[in-house]
Amino acid sequence: QVRAAAGDADGARALLDATGDGPAPALASARLLLRAGDARAAERTLPDWAGPGAADWPLPVRLGAGLLDAVLAGGSGDARRAGRALEEVLALAEPDGYRRVFTRTDPGVRDLLAAHLDSGTAYWATVSELVRGADAQPVTGPADGAARGLDEPLTERELTILRYLQSILSNVEIAAELSLSVNTVKTHVRNIYRKLDATRRRDAVRRARELRLI
């Protein structure tokens, strides 16, 4: 991986060839092929992480293969398969609290996770956390919003509600989650729309992602 990141694809391939067979080298080979721009070869090389034999793999390898499968599916335009793969990977990762495999992984995973919030997931809180964790520059507070191009920064409460706007929860459900009144939530939402120059939820979420606020 280090050699590939440094642009030494031949050196990375030589090391893999000397490593032998197994799911971990196969996963590394698939990543190397995708990095080289050959998604079809990467998909052929990717080990069967969802098959019965994969239950005996080290869990990080299985999770990594599942995430790469989702990236490949998303790259080919198969959003449904990408979503199914992500949901299965999340189900595997949740019991042991795996997070790093999502935040230090293949390019494109953050965007897939963000899209997964919109399409619906049984792991909404986890995915929301992972989307924030995958950012190279996470939000640290209201002043950060000003640094990212907002004329008027979002407050801490508005940032919290903004993250909920990624979900399918209604204002009533968000109010219940945060122990706030519905009117209070509506007021915060209006302020969020105004500050992000948006007229509806989807536009606000899109703008916030562009600014790396979520």
PDB file of C-alpha atoms in Angstrom:
ATOM      1  CA  GLN A   1       0.000   0.000   0.000  1.00  0.00           C
ATOM      2  CA  VAL A   2       2.852   2.377   0.796  1.00  0.00           C
ATOM      3  CA  ARG A   3       4.573   1.631  -2.498  1.00  0.00           C
ATOM      4  CA  ALA A   4       1.326   2.073  -4.425  1.00  0.00           C
ATOM      5  CA  ALA A   5       0.627   5.388  -2.689  1.00  0.00           C
ATOM      6  CA  ALA A   6       4.138   6.534  -3.657  1.00  0.00           C
ATOM      7  CA  GLY A   7       3.464   5.649  -7.296  1.00  0.00           C
ATOM      8  CA  ASP A   8       5.593   2.489  -7.333  1.00  0.00           C
ATOM      9  CA  ALA A   9       2.970   0.159  -8.788  1.00  0.00           C
ATOM     10  CA  ASP A  10       5.561  -2.335 -10.044  1.00  0.00           C
ATOM     11  CA  GLY A  11       7.174  -2.567  -6.623  1.00  0.00           C
ATOM     12  CA  ALA A  12       3.794  -3.055  -4.977  1.00  0.00           C
ATOM     13  CA  ARG A  13       2.913  -5.794  -7.468  1.00  0.00           C
ATOM     14  CA  ALA A  14       6.223  -7.557  -6.878  1.00  0.00           C
ATOM     15  CA  LEU A  15       5.623  -7.607  -3.135  1.00  0.00           C
ATOM     16  CA  LEU A  16       2.119  -8.980  -3.637  1.00  0.00           C
ATOM     17  CA  ASP A  17       3.375 -11.683  -5.973  1.00  0.00           C
ATOM     18  CA  ALA A  18       5.836 -12.767  -3.292  1.00  0.00           C
ATOM     19  CA  THR A  19       3.194 -12.810  -0.564  1.00  0.00           C
ATOM     20  CA  GLY A  20       1.195 -15.788  -1.799  1.00  0.00           C
ATOM     21  CA  ASP A  21      -2.513 -16.494  -1.924  1.00  0.00           C
ATOM     22  CA  GLY A  22      -5.224 -15.557   0.511  1.00  0.00           C
ATOM     23  CA  PRO A  23      -7.971 -12.968   0.985  1.00  0.00           C
ATOM     24  CA  ALA A  24      -5.662 -10.202   2.256  1.00  0.00           C
ATOM     25  CA  PRO A  25      -3.278 -10.281  -0.758  1.00  0.00           C
ATOM     26  CA  ALA A  26      -6.279 -10.574  -3.088  1.00  0.00           C
ATOM     27  CA  LEU A  27      -7.841  -7.503  -1.505  1.00  0.00           C
ATOM     28  CA  ALA A  28      -4.557  -5.594  -1.824  1.00  0.00           C
ATOM     29  CA  SER A  29      -4.308  -6.633  -5.478  1.00  0.00           C
ATOM     30  CA  ALA A  30      -7.847  -5.445  -6.159  1.00  0.00           C
ATOM     31  CA  ARG A  31      -7.062  -2.086  -4.558  1.00  0.00           C
ATOM     32  CA  LEU A  32      -3.922  -1.781  -6.651  1.00  0.00           C
ATOM     33  CA  LEU A  33      -5.872  -2.514  -9.839  1.00  0.00           C
ATOM     34  CA  LEU A  34      -8.527   0.051  -8.964  1.00  0.00           C
ATOM     35  CA  ARG A  35      -5.815   2.623  -8.241  1.00  0.00           C
ATOM     36  CA  ALA A  36      -4.425   1.875 -11.720  1.00  0.00           C
ATOM     37  CA  GLY A  37      -7.865   2.580 -13.191  1.00  0.00           C
ATOM     38  CA  ASP A  38      -8.862  -0.987 -14.073  1.00  0.00           C
ATOM     39  CA  ALA A  39     -12.137  -1.377 -12.166  1.00  0.00           C
ATOM     40  CA  ARG A  40     -13.171  -4.524 -14.053  1.00  0.00           C
ATOM     41  CA  ALA A  41      -9.966  -6.336 -13.183  1.00  0.00           C
ATOM     42  CA  ALA A  42     -10.315  -5.137  -9.587  1.00  0.00           C
ATOM     43  CA  GLU A  43     -13.805  -6.617  -9.415  1.00  0.00           C
ATOM     44  CA  ARG A  44     -12.586  -9.938 -10.810  1.00  0.00           C
ATOM     45  CA  THR A  45      -9.713 -10.025  -8.311  1.00  0.00           C
ATOM     46  CA  LEU A  46     -11.729  -9.028  -5.259  1.00  0.00           C
ATOM     47  CA  PRO A  47     -12.236 -12.063  -2.989  1.00  0.00           C
ATOM     48  CA  ASP A  48     -15.774 -13.240  -2.195  1.00  0.00           C
ATOM     49  CA  TRP A  49     -16.215 -11.464   1.118  1.00  0.00           C
ATOM     50  CA  ALA A  50     -19.918 -12.410   1.396  1.00  0.00           C
ATOM     51  CA  GLY A  51     -19.472 -16.146   0.750  1.00  0.00           C
ATOM     52  CA  PRO A  52     -19.578 -18.848   3.442  1.00  0.00           C
ATOM     53  CA  GLY A  53     -15.800 -19.227   3.528  1.00  0.00           C
ATOM     54  CA  ALA A  54     -15.321 -15.553   4.392  1.00  0.00           C
ATOM     55  CA  ALA A  55     -16.596 -16.115   7.937  1.00  0.00           C
ATOM     56  CA  ASP A  56     -13.112 -17.401   8.842  1.00  0.00           C
ATOM     57  CA  TRP A  57     -11.263 -14.332   7.518  1.00  0.00           C
ATOM     58  CA  PRO A  58      -9.846 -11.653   9.811  1.00  0.00           C
ATOM     59  CA  LEU A  59     -12.735  -9.217  10.192  1.00  0.00           C
ATOM     60  CA  PRO A  60     -10.802  -6.119   8.977  1.00  0.00           C
ATOM     61  CA  VAL A  61     -10.010  -7.943   5.720  1.00  0.00           C
ATOM     62  CA  ARG A  62     -13.624  -8.899   5.226  1.00  0.00           C
ATOM     63  CA  LEU A  63     -14.782  -5.366   5.980  1.00  0.00           C
ATOM     64  CA  GLY A  64     -12.209  -3.902   3.616  1.00  0.00           C
ATOM     65  CA  ALA A  65     -13.287  -6.249   0.832  1.00  0.00           C
ATOM     66  CA  GLY A  66     -16.936  -5.360   1.419  1.00  0.00           C
ATOM     67  CA  LEU A  67     -16.197  -1.651   1.274  1.00  0.00           C
ATOM     68  CA  LEU A  68     -14.201  -2.050  -1.925  1.00  0.00           C
ATOM     69  CA  ASP A  69     -17.082  -4.041  -3.384  1.00  0.00           C
ATOM     70  CA  ALA A  70     -19.402  -1.139  -2.537  1.00  0.00           C
ATOM     71  CA  VAL A  71     -17.005   1.355  -4.151  1.00  0.00           C
ATOM     72  CA  LEU A  72     -16.834  -0.739  -7.313  1.00  0.00           C
ATOM     73  CA  ALA A  73     -20.626  -1.082  -7.412  1.00  0.00           C
ATOM     74  CA  GLY A  74     -21.074   2.648  -6.919  1.00  0.00           C
ATOM     75  CA  GLY A  75     -18.504   3.386  -9.598  1.00  0.00           C
ATOM     76  CA  SER A  76     -20.370   1.212 -12.079  1.00  0.00           C
ATOM     77  CA  GLY A  77     -23.640   3.025 -11.358  1.00  0.00           C
ATOM     78  CA  ASP A  78     -25.237   0.203  -9.356  1.00  0.00           C
ATOM     79  CA  ALA A  79     -26.335   2.254  -6.349  1.00  0.00           C
ATOM     80  CA  ARG A  80     -28.631  -0.486  -5.079  1.00  0.00           C
ATOM     81  CA  ARG A  81     -25.838  -3.076  -4.885  1.00  0.00           C
ATOM     82  CA  ALA A  82     -23.517  -0.509  -3.323  1.00  0.00           C
ATOM     83  CA  GLY A  83     -26.130   0.220  -0.661  1.00  0.00           C
ATOM     84  CA  ARG A  84     -26.679  -3.469   0.090  1.00  0.00           C
ATOM     85  CA  ALA A  85     -22.928  -4.034   0.438  1.00  0.00           C
ATOM     86  CA  LEU A  86     -22.534  -1.040   2.745  1.00  0.00           C
ATOM     87  CA  GLU A  87     -25.409  -2.151   4.943  1.00  0.00           C
ATOM     88  CA  GLU A  88     -23.934  -5.643   5.270  1.00  0.00           C
ATOM     89  CA  VAL A  89     -20.494  -4.239   6.091  1.00  0.00           C
ATOM     90  CA  LEU A  90     -22.047  -1.984   8.724  1.00  0.00           C
ATOM     91  CA  ALA A  91     -23.836  -4.973  10.238  1.00  0.00           C
ATOM     92  CA  LEU A  92     -20.533  -6.854  10.449  1.00  0.00           C
ATOM     93  CA  ALA A  93     -18.640  -3.888  11.909  1.00  0.00           C
ATOM     94  CA  GLU A  94     -21.202  -2.745  14.473  1.00  0.00           C
ATOM     95  CA  PRO A  95     -20.852  -5.464  17.170  1.00  0.00           C
ATOM     96  CA  ASP A  96     -17.120  -4.811  17.639  1.00  0.00           C
ATOM     97  CA  GLY A  97     -17.311  -1.075  16.995  1.00  0.00           C
ATOM     98  CA  TYR A  98     -15.025  -0.995  13.954  1.00  0.00           C
ATOM     99  CA  ARG A  99     -14.594   2.573  12.634  1.00  0.00           C
ATOM    100  CA  ARG A 100     -11.092   3.037  11.245  1.00  0.00           C
ATOM    101  CA  VAL A 101     -11.757   0.701   8.318  1.00  0.00           C
ATOM    102  CA  PHE A 102     -14.360   3.218   7.094  1.00  0.00           C
ATOM    103  CA  THR A 103     -12.386   6.411   7.656  1.00  0.00           C
ATOM    104  CA  ARG A 104      -8.996   5.189   6.377  1.00  0.00           C
ATOM    105  CA  THR A 105     -10.022   3.361   3.244  1.00  0.00           C
ATOM    106  CA  ASP A 106     -10.587   3.517  -0.492  1.00  0.00           C
ATOM    107  CA  PRO A 107     -11.449   6.841  -2.170  1.00  0.00           C
ATOM    108  CA  GLY A 108     -15.175   7.201  -2.640  1.00  0.00           C
ATOM    109  CA  VAL A 109     -16.276   5.567   0.605  1.00  0.00           C
ATOM    110  CA  ARG A 110     -17.210   8.884   2.220  1.00  0.00           C
ATOM    111  CA  ASP A 111     -19.473   9.824  -0.683  1.00  0.00           C
ATOM    112  CA  LEU A 112     -21.091   6.380  -0.600  1.00  0.00           C
ATOM    113  CA  LEU A 113     -21.694   6.698   3.140  1.00  0.00           C
ATOM    114  CA  ALA A 114     -23.207  10.154   2.666  1.00  0.00           C
ATOM    115  CA  ALA A 115     -25.520   8.838  -0.055  1.00  0.00           C
ATOM    116  CA  HIS A 116     -26.397   5.916   2.215  1.00  0.00           C
ATOM    117  CA  LEU A 117     -27.749   8.373   4.784  1.00  0.00           C
ATOM    118  CA  ASP A 118     -30.146   9.731   2.180  1.00  0.00           C
ATOM    119  CA  SER A 119     -31.330   6.317   1.045  1.00  0.00           C
ATOM    120  CA  GLY A 120     -31.929   5.044   4.584  1.00  0.00           C
ATOM    121  CA  THR A 121     -29.959   2.762   6.885  1.00  0.00           C
ATOM    122  CA  ALA A 122     -30.469   0.833  10.101  1.00  0.00           C
ATOM    123  CA  TYR A 123     -27.187   2.372  11.319  1.00  0.00           C
ATOM    124  CA  TRP A 124     -27.953   6.057  10.840  1.00  0.00           C
ATOM    125  CA  ALA A 125     -26.077   7.347  13.889  1.00  0.00           C
ATOM    126  CA  THR A 126     -22.993   5.287  13.021  1.00  0.00           C
ATOM    127  CA  VAL A 127     -22.974   6.337   9.360  1.00  0.00           C
ATOM    128  CA  SER A 128     -23.406   9.991  10.313  1.00  0.00           C
ATOM    129  CA  GLU A 129     -20.420   9.700  12.637  1.00  0.00           C
ATOM    130  CA  LEU A 130     -18.380   7.967   9.941  1.00  0.00           C
ATOM    131  CA  VAL A 131     -19.152  10.619   7.334  1.00  0.00           C
ATOM    132  CA  ARG A 132     -17.823  13.270   9.696  1.00  0.00           C
ATOM    133  CA  GLY A 133     -14.834  11.105  10.628  1.00  0.00           C
ATOM    134  CA  ALA A 134     -13.914  10.523   6.985  1.00  0.00           C
ATOM    135  CA  ASP A 135     -13.390  14.234   6.422  1.00  0.00           C
ATOM    136  CA  ALA A 136      -9.794  15.348   6.366  1.00  0.00           C
ATOM    137  CA  GLN A 137     -10.851  18.521   8.215  1.00  0.00           C
ATOM    138  CA  PRO A 138     -13.622  17.736  10.677  1.00  0.00           C
ATOM    139  CA  VAL A 139     -15.864  20.444  12.057  1.00  0.00           C
ATOM    140  CA  THR A 140     -14.619  21.729  15.405  1.00  0.00           C
ATOM    141  CA  GLY A 141     -17.183  24.397  16.161  1.00  0.00           C
ATOM    142  CA  PRO A 142     -19.132  27.382  14.879  1.00  0.00           C
ATOM    143  CA  ALA A 143     -15.988  29.348  14.015  1.00  0.00           C
ATOM    144  CA  ASP A 144     -15.051  26.571  11.607  1.00  0.00           C
ATOM    145  CA  GLY A 145     -18.172  27.332   9.593  1.00  0.00           C
ATOM    146  CA  ALA A 146     -17.050  30.913   9.104  1.00  0.00           C
ATOM    147  CA  ALA A 147     -13.662  29.710   7.900  1.00  0.00           C
ATOM    148  CA  ARG A 148     -15.427  27.547   5.324  1.00  0.00           C
ATOM    149  CA  GLY A 149     -17.118  30.433   3.561  1.00  0.00           C
ATOM    150  CA  LEU A 150     -20.287  31.159   5.539  1.00  0.00           C
ATOM    151  CA  ASP A 151     -21.124  34.801   6.164  1.00  0.00           C
ATOM    152  CA  GLU A 152     -22.804  33.752   9.407  1.00  0.00           C
ATOM    153  CA  PRO A 153     -21.555  30.553  11.089  1.00  0.00           C
ATOM    154  CA  LEU A 154     -23.886  27.857  12.291  1.00  0.00           C
ATOM    155  CA  THR A 155     -24.318  27.465  16.029  1.00  0.00           C
ATOM    156  CA  GLU A 156     -23.523  24.184  17.775  1.00  0.00           C
ATOM    157  CA  ARG A 157     -27.244  23.371  17.971  1.00  0.00           C
ATOM    158  CA  GLU A 158     -27.725  24.154  14.281  1.00  0.00           C
ATOM    159  CA  LEU A 159     -24.789  21.910  13.379  1.00  0.00           C
ATOM    160  CA  THR A 160     -26.385  19.110  15.375  1.00  0.00           C
ATOM    161  CA  ILE A 161     -29.742  19.525  13.645  1.00  0.00           C
ATOM    162  CA  LEU A 162     -28.009  19.844  10.284  1.00  0.00           C
ATOM    163  CA  ARG A 163     -26.571  16.354  10.750  1.00  0.00           C
ATOM    164  CA  TYR A 164     -30.065  15.034  11.427  1.00  0.00           C
ATOM    165  CA  LEU A 165     -31.291  16.633   8.194  1.00  0.00           C
ATOM    166  CA  GLN A 166     -29.249  14.016   6.319  1.00  0.00           C
ATOM    167  CA  SER A 167     -31.589  11.341   7.630  1.00  0.00           C
ATOM    168  CA  ILE A 168     -35.164  10.499   6.737  1.00  0.00           C
ATOM    169  CA  LEU A 169     -36.361  11.708  10.144  1.00  0.00           C
ATOM    170  CA  SER A 170     -39.110  14.330  10.157  1.00  0.00           C
ATOM    171  CA  ASN A 171     -38.875  17.537  12.190  1.00  0.00           C
ATOM    172  CA  VAL A 172     -41.143  15.938  14.778  1.00  0.00           C
ATOM    173  CA  GLU A 173     -38.825  12.924  15.075  1.00  0.00           C
ATOM    174  CA  ILE A 174     -35.723  15.135  15.251  1.00  0.00           C
ATOM    175  CA  ALA A 175     -37.373  17.123  18.036  1.00  0.00           C
ATOM    176  CA  ALA A 176     -38.047  13.904  19.936  1.00  0.00           C
ATOM    177  CA  GLU A 177     -34.446  12.719  19.470  1.00  0.00           C
ATOM    178  CA  LEU A 178     -33.073  15.995  20.844  1.00  0.00           C
ATOM    179  CA  SER A 179     -35.761  16.577  23.490  1.00  0.00           C
ATOM    180  CA  LEU A 180     -36.756  19.872  21.862  1.00  0.00           C
ATOM    181  CA  SER A 181     -40.092  21.295  20.836  1.00  0.00           C
ATOM    182  CA  VAL A 182     -41.081  20.993  17.185  1.00  0.00           C
ATOM    183  CA  ASN A 183     -41.271  24.780  16.896  1.00  0.00           C
ATOM    184  CA  THR A 184     -37.703  25.099  18.176  1.00  0.00           C
ATOM    185  CA  VAL A 185     -36.487  22.598  15.600  1.00  0.00           C
ATOM    186  CA  LYS A 186     -38.368  24.423  12.851  1.00  0.00           C
ATOM    187  CA  THR A 187     -36.759  27.699  13.885  1.00  0.00           C
ATOM    188  CA  HIS A 188     -33.287  26.136  13.766  1.00  0.00           C
ATOM    189  CA  VAL A 189     -34.050  24.596  10.375  1.00  0.00           C
ATOM    190  CA  ARG A 190     -35.131  27.973   8.984  1.00  0.00           C
ATOM    191  CA  ASN A 191     -31.905  29.521  10.274  1.00  0.00           C
ATOM    192  CA  ILE A 192     -29.878  26.706   8.702  1.00  0.00           C
ATOM    193  CA  TYR A 193     -31.588  27.248   5.345  1.00  0.00           C
ATOM    194  CA  ARG A 194     -30.948  30.996   5.529  1.00  0.00           C
ATOM    195  CA  LYS A 195     -27.287  30.636   6.450  1.00  0.00           C
ATOM    196  CA  LEU A 196     -26.671  28.003   3.771  1.00  0.00           C
ATOM    197  CA  ASP A 197     -28.739  29.915   1.183  1.00  0.00           C
ATOM    198  CA  ALA A 198     -31.014  26.896   0.713  1.00  0.00           C
ATOM    199  CA  THR A 199     -34.767  26.549   0.271  1.00  0.00           C
ATOM    200  CA  ARG A 200     -35.213  22.874   1.161  1.00  0.00           C
ATOM    201  CA  ARG A 201     -33.584  20.069   3.105  1.00  0.00           C
ATOM    202  CA  ARG A 202     -31.809  18.396   0.190  1.00  0.00           C
ATOM    203  CA  ASP A 203     -30.239  21.693  -0.919  1.00  0.00           C
ATOM    204  CA  ALA A 204     -29.091  22.469   2.618  1.00  0.00           C
ATOM    205  CA  VAL A 205     -27.467  19.042   2.981  1.00  0.00           C
ATOM    206  CA  ARG A 206     -25.764  19.355  -0.411  1.00  0.00           C
ATOM    207  CA  ARG A 207     -24.423  22.807   0.449  1.00  0.00           C
ATOM    208  CA  ALA A 208     -23.235  21.634   3.874  1.00  0.00           C
ATOM    209  CA  ARG A 209     -21.344  18.740   2.285  1.00  0.00           C
ATOM    210  CA  GLU A 210     -19.696  21.092  -0.181  1.00  0.00           C
ATOM    211  CA  LEU A 211     -18.502  23.142   2.804  1.00  0.00           C
ATOM    212  CA  ARG A 212     -17.479  19.959   4.680  1.00  0.00           C
ATOM    213  CA  LEU A 213     -19.766  20.860   7.560  1.00  0.00           C
ATOM    214  CA  ILE A 214     -21.135  17.309   7.567  1.00  0.00           C
TER     215      ILE A 214
END
